[in-house]
CSV table of C-alpha atoms and ligand atoms in Angstrom, one decimal:
chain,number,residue,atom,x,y,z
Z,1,UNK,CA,-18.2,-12.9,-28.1
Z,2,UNK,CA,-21.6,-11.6,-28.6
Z,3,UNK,CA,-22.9,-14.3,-26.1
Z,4,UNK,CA,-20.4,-13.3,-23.8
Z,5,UNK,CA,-21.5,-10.0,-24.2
Z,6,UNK,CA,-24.8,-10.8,-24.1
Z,7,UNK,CA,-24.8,-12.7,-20.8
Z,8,UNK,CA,-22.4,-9.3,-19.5
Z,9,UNK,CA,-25.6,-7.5,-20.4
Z,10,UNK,CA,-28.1,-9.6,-18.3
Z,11,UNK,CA,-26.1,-9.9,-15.1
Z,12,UNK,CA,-25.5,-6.2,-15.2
Z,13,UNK,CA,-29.2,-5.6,-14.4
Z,14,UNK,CA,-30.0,-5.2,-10.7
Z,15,UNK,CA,-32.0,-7.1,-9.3
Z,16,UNK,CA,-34.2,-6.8,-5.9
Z,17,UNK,CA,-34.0,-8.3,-2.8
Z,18,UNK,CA,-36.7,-7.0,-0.2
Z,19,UNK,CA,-35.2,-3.5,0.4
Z,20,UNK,CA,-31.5,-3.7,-1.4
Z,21,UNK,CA,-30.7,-3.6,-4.8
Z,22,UNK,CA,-28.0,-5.8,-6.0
Z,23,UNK,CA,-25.4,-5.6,-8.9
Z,24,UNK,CA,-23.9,-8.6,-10.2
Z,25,UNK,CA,-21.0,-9.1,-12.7
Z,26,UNK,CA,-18.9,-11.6,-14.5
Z,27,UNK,CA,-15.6,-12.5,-15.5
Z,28,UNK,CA,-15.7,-14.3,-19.2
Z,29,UNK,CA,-13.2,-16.9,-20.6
Z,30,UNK,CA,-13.9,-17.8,-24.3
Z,31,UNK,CA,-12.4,-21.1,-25.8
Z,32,UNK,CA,-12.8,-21.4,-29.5
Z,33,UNK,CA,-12.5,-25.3,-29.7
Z,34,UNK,CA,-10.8,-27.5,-32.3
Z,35,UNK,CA,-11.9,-30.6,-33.1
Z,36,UNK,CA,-9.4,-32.7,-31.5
Z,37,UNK,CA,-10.1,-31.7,-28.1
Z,38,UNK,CA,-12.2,-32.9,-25.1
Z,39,UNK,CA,-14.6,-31.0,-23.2
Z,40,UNK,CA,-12.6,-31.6,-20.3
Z,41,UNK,CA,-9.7,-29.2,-22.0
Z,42,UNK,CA,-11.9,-27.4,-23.8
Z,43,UNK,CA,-13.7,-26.4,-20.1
Z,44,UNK,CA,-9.7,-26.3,-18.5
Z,45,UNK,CA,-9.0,-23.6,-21.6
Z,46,UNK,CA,-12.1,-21.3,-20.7
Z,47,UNK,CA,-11.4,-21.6,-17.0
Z,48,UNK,CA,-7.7,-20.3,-17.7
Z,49,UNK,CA,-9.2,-17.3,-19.9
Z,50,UNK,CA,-11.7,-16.7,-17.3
Z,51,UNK,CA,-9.5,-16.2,-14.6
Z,52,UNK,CA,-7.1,-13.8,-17.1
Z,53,UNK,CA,-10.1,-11.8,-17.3
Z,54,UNK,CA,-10.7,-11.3,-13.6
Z,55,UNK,CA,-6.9,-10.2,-13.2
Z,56,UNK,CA,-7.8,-7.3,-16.2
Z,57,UNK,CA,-10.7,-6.4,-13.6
Z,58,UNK,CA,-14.2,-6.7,-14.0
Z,59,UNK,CA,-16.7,-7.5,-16.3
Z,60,UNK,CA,-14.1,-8.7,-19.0
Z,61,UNK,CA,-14.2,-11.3,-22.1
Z,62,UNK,CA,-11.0,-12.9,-22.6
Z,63,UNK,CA,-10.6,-15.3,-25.7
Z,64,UNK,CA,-8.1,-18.6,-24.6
Z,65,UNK,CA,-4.3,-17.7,-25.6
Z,66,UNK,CA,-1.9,-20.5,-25.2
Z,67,UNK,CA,0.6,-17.8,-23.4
Z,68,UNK,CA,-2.0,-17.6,-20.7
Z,69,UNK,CA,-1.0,-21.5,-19.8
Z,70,UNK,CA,2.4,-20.6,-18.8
Z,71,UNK,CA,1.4,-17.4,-17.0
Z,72,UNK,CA,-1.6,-18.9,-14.9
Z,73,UNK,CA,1.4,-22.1,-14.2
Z,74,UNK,CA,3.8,-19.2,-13.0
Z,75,UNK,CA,0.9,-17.7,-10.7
Z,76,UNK,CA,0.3,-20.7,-9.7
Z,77,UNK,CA,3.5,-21.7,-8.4
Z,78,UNK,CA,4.4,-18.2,-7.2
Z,79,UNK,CA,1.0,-18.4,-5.1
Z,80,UNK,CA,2.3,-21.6,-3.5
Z,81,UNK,CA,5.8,-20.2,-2.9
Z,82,UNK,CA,4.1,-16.8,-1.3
Z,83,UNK,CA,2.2,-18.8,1.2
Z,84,UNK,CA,5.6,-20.8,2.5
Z,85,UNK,CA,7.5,-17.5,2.5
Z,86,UNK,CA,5.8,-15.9,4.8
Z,87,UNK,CA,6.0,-18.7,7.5
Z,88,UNK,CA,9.6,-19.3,6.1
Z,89,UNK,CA,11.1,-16.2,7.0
Z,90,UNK,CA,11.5,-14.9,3.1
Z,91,UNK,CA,10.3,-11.6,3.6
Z,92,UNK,CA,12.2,-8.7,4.5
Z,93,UNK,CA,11.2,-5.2,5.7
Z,94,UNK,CA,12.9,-2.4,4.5
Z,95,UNK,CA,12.3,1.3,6.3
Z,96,UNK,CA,12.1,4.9,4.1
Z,97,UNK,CA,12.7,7.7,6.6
Z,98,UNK,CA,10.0,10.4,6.4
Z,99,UNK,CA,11.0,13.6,7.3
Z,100,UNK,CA,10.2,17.1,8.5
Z,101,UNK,CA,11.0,19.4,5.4
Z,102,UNK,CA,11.7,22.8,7.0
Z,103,UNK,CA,14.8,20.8,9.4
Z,104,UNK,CA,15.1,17.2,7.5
Z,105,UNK,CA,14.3,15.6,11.1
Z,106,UNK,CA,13.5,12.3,10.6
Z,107,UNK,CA,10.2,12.3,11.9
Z,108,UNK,CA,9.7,8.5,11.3
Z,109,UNK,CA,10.1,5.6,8.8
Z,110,UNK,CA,7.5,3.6,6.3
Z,111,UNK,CA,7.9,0.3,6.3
Z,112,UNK,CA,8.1,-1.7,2.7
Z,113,UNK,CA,7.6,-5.6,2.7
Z,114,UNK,CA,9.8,-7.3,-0.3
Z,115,UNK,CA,10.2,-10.9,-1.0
Z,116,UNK,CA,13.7,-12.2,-0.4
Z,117,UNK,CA,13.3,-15.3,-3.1
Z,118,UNK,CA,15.8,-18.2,-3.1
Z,119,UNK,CA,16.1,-17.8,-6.9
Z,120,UNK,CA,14.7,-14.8,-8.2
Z,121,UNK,CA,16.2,-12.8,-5.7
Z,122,UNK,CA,14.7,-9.6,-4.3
Z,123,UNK,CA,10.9,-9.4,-5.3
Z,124,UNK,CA,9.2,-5.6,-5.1
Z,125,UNK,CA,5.8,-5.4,-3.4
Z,126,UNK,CA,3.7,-4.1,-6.2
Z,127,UNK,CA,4.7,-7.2,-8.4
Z,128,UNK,CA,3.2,-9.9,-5.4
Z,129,UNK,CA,1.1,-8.1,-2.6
Z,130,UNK,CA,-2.1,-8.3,-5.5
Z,131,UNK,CA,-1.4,-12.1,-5.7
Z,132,UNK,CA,-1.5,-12.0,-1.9
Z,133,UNK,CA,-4.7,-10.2,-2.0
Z,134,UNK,CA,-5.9,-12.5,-4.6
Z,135,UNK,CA,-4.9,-16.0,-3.0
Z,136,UNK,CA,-6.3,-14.8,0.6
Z,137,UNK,CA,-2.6,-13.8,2.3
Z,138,UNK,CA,-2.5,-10.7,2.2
Z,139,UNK,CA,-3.7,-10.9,6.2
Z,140,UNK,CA,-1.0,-13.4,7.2
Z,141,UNK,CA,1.2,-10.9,5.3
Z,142,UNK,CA,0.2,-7.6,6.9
Z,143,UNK,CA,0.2,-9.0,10.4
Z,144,UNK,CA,3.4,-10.3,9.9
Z,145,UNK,CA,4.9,-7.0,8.7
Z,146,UNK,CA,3.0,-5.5,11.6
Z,147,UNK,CA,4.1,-7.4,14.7
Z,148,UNK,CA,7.7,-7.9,12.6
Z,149,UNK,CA,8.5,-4.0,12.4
Z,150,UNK,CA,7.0,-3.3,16.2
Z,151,UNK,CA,9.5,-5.9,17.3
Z,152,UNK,CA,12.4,-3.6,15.3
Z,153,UNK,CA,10.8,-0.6,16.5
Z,154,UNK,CA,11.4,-2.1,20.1
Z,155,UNK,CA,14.7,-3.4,19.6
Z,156,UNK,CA,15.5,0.2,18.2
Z,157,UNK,CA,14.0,1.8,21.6
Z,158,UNK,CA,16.0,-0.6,23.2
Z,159,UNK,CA,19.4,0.3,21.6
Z,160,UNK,CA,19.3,4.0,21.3
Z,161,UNK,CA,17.1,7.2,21.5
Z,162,UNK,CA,14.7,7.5,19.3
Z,163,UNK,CA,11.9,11.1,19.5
Z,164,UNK,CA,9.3,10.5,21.7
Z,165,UNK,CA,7.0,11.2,18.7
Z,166,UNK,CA,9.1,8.9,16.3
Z,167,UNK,CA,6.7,7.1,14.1
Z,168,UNK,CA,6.3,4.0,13.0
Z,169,UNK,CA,4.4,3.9,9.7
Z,170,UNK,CA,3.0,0.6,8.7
Z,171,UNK,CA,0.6,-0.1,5.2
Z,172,UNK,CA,-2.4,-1.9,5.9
Z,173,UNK,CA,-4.2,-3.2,3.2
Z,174,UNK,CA,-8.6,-3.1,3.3
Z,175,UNK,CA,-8.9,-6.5,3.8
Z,176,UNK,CA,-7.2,-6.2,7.6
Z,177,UNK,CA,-9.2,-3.3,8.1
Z,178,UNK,CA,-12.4,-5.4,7.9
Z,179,UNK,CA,-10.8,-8.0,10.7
Z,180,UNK,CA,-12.9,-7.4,13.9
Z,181,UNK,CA,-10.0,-8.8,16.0
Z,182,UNK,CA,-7.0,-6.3,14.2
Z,183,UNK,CA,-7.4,-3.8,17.1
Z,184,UNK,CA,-6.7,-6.3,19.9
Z,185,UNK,CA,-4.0,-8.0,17.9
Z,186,UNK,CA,-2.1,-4.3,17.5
Z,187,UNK,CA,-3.4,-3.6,21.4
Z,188,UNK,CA,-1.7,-6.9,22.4
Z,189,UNK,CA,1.1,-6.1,20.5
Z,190,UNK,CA,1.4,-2.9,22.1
Z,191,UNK,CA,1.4,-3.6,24.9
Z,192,UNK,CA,3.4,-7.0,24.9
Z,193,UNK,CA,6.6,-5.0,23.1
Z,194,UNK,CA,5.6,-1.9,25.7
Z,195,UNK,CA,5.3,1.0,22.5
Z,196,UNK,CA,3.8,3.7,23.2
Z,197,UNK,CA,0.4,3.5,20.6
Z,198,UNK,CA,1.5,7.3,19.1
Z,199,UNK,CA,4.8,5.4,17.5
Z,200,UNK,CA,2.4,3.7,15.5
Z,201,UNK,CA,0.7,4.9,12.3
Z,202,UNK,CA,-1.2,2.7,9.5
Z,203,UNK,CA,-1.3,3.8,6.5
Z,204,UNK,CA,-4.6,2.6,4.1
Z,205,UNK,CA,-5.6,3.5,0.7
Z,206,UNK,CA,-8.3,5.7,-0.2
Z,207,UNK,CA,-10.1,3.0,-2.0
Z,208,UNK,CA,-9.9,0.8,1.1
Z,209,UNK,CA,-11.7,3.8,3.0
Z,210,UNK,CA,-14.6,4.7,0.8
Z,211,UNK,CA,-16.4,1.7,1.6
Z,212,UNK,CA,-17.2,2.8,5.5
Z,213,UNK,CA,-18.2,-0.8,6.3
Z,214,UNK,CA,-19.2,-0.6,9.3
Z,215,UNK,CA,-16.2,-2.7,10.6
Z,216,UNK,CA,-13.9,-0.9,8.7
Z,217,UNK,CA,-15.4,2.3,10.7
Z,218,UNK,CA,-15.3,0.1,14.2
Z,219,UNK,CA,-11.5,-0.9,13.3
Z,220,UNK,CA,-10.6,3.2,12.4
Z,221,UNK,CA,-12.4,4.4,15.6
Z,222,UNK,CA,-11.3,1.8,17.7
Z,223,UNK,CA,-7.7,2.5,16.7
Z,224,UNK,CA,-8.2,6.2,17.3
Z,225,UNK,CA,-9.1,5.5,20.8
Z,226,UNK,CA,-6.0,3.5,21.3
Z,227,UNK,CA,-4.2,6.3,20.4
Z,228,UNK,CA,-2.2,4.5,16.7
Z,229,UNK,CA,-2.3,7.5,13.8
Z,230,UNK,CA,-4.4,7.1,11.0
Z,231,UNK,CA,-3.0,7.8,7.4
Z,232,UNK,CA,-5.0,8.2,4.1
Z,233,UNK,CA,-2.4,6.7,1.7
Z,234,UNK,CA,-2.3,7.5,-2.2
Z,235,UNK,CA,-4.5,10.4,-1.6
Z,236,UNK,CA,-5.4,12.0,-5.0
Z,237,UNK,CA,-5.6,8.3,-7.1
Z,238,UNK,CA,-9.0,7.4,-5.9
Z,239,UNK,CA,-12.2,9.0,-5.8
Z,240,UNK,CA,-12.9,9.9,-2.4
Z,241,UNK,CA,-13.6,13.6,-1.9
Z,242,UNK,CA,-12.0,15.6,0.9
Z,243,UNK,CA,-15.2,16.4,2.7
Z,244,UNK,CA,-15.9,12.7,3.1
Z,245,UNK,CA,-12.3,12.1,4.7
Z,246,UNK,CA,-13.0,14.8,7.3
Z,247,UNK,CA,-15.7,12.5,8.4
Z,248,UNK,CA,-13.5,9.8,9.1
Z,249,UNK,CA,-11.6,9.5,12.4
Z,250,UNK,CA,-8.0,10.2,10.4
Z,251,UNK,CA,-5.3,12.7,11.3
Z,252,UNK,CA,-2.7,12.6,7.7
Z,253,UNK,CA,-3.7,12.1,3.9
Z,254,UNK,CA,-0.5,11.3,2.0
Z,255,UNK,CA,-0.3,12.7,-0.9
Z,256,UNK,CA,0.2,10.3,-3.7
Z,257,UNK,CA,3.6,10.8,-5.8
Z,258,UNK,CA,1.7,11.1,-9.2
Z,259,UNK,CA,0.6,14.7,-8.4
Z,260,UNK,CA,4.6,15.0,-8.0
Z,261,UNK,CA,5.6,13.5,-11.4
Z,262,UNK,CA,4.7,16.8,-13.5
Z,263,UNK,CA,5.7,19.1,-10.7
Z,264,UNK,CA,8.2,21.0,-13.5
Z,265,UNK,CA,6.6,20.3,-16.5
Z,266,UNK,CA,3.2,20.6,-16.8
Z,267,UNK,CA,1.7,24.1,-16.6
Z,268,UNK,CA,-0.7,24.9,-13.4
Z,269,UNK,CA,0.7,21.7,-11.9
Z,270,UNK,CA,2.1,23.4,-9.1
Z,271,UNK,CA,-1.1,25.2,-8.3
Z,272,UNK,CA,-2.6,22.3,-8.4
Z,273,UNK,CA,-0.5,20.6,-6.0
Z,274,UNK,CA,-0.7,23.9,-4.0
Z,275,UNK,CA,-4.7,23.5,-4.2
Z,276,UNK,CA,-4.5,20.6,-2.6
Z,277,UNK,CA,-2.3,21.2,0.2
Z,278,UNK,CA,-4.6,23.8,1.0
Z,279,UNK,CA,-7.8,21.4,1.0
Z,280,UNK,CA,-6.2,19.4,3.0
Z,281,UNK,CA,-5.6,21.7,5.4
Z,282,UNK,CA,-8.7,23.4,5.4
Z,283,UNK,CA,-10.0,19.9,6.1
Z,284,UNK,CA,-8.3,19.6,9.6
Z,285,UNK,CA,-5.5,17.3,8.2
Z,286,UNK,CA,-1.7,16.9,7.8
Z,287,UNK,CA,-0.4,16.3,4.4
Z,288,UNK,CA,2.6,14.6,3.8
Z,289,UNK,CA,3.9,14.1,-0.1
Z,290,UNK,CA,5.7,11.1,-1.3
Z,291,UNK,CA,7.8,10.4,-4.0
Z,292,UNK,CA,10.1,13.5,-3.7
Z,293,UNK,CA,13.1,12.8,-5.7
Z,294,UNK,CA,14.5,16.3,-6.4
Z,295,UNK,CA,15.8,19.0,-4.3
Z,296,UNK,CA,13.9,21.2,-6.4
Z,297,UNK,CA,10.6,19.8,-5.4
Z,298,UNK,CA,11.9,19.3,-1.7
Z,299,UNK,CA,12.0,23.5,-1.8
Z,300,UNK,CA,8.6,24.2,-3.7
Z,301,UNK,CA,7.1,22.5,-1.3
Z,302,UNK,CA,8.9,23.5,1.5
Z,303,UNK,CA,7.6,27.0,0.0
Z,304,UNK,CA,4.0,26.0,-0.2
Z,305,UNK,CA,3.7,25.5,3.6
Z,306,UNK,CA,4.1,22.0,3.5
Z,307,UNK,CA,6.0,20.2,6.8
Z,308,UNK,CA,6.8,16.6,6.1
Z,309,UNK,CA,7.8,14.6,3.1
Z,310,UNK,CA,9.4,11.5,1.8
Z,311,UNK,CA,10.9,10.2,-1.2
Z,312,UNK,CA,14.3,9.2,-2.9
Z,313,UNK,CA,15.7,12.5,-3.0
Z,314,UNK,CA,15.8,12.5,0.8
Z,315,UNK,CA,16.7,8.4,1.1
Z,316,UNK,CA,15.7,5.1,-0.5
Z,317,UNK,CA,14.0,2.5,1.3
Z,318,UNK,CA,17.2,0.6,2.8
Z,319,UNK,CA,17.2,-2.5,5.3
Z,320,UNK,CA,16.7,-2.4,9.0
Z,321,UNK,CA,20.6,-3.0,9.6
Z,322,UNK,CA,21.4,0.4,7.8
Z,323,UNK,CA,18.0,2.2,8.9
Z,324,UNK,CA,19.3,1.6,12.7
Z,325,UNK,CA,22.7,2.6,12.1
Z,326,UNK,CA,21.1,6.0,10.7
Z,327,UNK,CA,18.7,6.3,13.8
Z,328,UNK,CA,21.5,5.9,16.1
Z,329,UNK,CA,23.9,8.7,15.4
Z,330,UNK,CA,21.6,11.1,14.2
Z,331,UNK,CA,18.2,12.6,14.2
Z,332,UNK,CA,18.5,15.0,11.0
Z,333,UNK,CA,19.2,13.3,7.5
Z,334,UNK,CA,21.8,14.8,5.7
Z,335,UNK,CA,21.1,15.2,2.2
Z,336,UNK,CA,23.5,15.3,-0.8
Z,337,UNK,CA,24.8,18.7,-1.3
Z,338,UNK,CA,23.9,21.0,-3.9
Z,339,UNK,CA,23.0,17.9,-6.2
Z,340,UNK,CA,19.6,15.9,-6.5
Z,341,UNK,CA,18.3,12.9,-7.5
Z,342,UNK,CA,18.3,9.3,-6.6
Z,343,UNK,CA,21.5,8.8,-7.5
Z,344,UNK,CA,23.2,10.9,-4.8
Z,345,UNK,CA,20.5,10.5,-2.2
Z,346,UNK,CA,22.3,9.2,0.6
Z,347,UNK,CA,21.6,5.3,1.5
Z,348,UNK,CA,20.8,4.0,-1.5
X,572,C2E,P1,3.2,3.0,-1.1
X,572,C2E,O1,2.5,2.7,0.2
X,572,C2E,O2,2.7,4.1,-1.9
X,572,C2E,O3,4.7,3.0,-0.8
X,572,C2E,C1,5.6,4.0,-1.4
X,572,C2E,C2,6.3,3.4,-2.6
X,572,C2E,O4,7.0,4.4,-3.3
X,572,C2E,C3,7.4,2.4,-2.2
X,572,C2E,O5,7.5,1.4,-3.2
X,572,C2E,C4,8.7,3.3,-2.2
X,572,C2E,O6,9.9,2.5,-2.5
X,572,C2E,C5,8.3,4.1,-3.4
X,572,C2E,N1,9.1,5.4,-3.4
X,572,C2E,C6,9.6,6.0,-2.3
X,572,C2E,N2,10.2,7.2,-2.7
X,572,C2E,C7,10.0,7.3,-4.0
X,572,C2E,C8,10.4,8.3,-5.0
X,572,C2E,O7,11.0,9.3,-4.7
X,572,C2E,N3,10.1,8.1,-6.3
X,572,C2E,C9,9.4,6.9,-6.7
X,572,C2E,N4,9.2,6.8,-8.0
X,572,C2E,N5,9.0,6.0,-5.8
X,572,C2E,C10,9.3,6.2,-4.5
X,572,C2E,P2,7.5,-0.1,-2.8
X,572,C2E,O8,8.4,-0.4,-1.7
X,572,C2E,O9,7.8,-0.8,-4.1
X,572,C2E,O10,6.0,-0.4,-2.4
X,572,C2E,C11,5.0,-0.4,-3.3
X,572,C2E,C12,3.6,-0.6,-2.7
X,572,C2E,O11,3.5,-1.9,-2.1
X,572,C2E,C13,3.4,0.4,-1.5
X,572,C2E,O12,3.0,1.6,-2.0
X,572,C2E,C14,2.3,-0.3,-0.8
X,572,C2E,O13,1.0,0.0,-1.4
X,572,C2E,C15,2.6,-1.8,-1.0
X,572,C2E,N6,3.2,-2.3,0.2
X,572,C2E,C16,4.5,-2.3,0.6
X,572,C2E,N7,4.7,-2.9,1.8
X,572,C2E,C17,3.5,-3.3,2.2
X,572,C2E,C18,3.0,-4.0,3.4
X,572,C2E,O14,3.7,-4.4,4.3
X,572,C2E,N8,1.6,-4.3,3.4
X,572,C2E,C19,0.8,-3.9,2.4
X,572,C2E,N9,-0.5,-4.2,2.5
X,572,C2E,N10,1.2,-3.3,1.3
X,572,C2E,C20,2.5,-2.9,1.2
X,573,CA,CA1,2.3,3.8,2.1
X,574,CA,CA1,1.5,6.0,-1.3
């Protein structure tokens, strides 16, 4: 360990190159041999703890558990799986309605990837979009959800009347943003389905933002000029202050559900949350808040001034079949009366 740590130590200097400075780091799997083995394993062993380390994040020592074996086999053969479901029709998009908190219009839906498995049934994003990021799919992924819910926003527009301002909210994750050809592909899309660019917003993560590669900024202008919303997703997890996102060609911050968690328990909390409403503002922006699960919070924030929400206390994510027959007969969401929670939100 005090090698490891050692070596941690020397790699975290920066070193110079002509005008930049560069930081490097390094992910450290420890195998504490026994005598019966080969190097071959002994190297196989390290490898495993090394790449248990880069999952924890960076700059981590990780000492060889034989547990680690059977989870980097699962990975492994959950990696091959994810890259066949995609072109095999496995995943399914489900849509959460987002909605306007002074009328409950439905001002749009988000749309949430999940993995339909053949034997493990329904998979939630959060357990396999950072294995798609990891194995490189994450960009097959997102432009599959993208051109797969504009073709259901179409159909939709095709089979009843949706708001002219109706929006389509898709997640985009940083790696698409730093594609040079995403603009033309959502253009072509577009344009192919014949959407309106306004039905269209992408929602990216603060920590995808920060960055301001200069292709991310291309890819953010360029889709401002075509006319797609912008959305600062998880707002409030990162680090990013408010003054930087007014620089950036964006028109909503969402307002990440933690800030909602402690709502009616911790003191100031709602100060807080009022604080930040009012930043945002200040700041040129929409906020929307996530994660609303009471009726309770629905009214505090309708009282704060704030217009649009989402969460389980208004609907659940649900599949396209039901999300259409909602869209169809009505434009307000009716939400359970008098009693909160997820369990009487409507649509389960
Ligand atoms: P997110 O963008 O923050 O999405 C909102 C998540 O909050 C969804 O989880 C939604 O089901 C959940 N949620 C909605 N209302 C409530 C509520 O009232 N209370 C609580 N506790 N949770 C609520 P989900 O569907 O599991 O998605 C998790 C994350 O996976 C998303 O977080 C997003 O970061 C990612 N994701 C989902 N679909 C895609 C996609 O197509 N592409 C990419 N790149 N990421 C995606
Ligand atoms: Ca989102
Ligand atoms: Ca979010």
């Amino acid at each position: 360990m005090q090698v490891a740590r050692r070596a941690l130590e020397v790699l975290g200097e920066q070193i110079r190159l002509d005008s930049l400075y560069v930081h490097s780091r390094a992910s450290i799997g420890v195998r504490l041999g026994t005598a019966d083995q080969t190097a071959e394993e002994l190297l196989l062993d390290a490898d495993t703890a090394m790449y248990a380390a880069k999952r924890e994040g960076r700059s981590i020592i990780k000492v060889f558990e034989p547990v680690m074996l059977y989870s980097r086999q699962l990975r492994s053969q959950m990696a091959t799986e994810l890259r066949g479901a995609i072109s095999s029709d496995e995943l399914v998009l489900h849509y959460q309605p987002v909605v306007e908190l002074a009328t409950n219009r439905i001002l749009g839906v988000e749309v949430l990837v999940r993995w339909q498995h053949p034997l493990r049934g329904l998979i939630p994003p959060d357990t396999f979009i950072p294995l798609a990021e990891e194995i490189g799919v994450i960009h097959d992924l997102d432009r599959w959800v993208m051109s797969a819910s504009l073709r259901q926003l179409a159909q939709w527009r095709r089979d009843f009347v949706l708001d002219d301002d109706f929006q389509l909210r898709v997640n985009l994750s940083a790696v698409e943003l730093k594609q040079l050809d995403l603009v033309d592909h959502i253009r072509t899309l577009l344009r192919e389905l014949d959407l309106p660019a306004r039905n269209l917003v992408v929602e990216i993560t603060e920590t995808a933002i920060v960055t301001r590669g200069e292709v991310e900024m291309y890819s953010l202008l360029s889709l401002q000029q075509l006319g797609v919303g912008i959305e600062i997703d998880d707002f409030g997890t990162g680090y990013s202050s408010i003054s930087y996102l007014r620089e950036l060609p964006v028109s909503m911050v969402k307002v990440d559900r933690s800030l909602l968690v402690e709502l009616n328990t911790r003191a100031g909390q709602l100060e807080f949350v009022a604080a930040i409403l009012q930043l945002i503002r200040a700041a040129g922006l929409e906020a929307v808040f996530e994660g609303i699960e009471t009726r309770e919070q629905a009214d505090q924030l309708r009282a704060l001034g704030c217009a649009s929400g989402q969460g389980y206390y208004f609907s659940r994510p649900m599949p396209a079949e039901e999300t259409g027959a909602l869209l169809s007969t009505t434009r307000y969401l009716r939400v359970g009366e008098g009693v909160d929670g997820p369990e009487t939100a409507p649509s389960r």
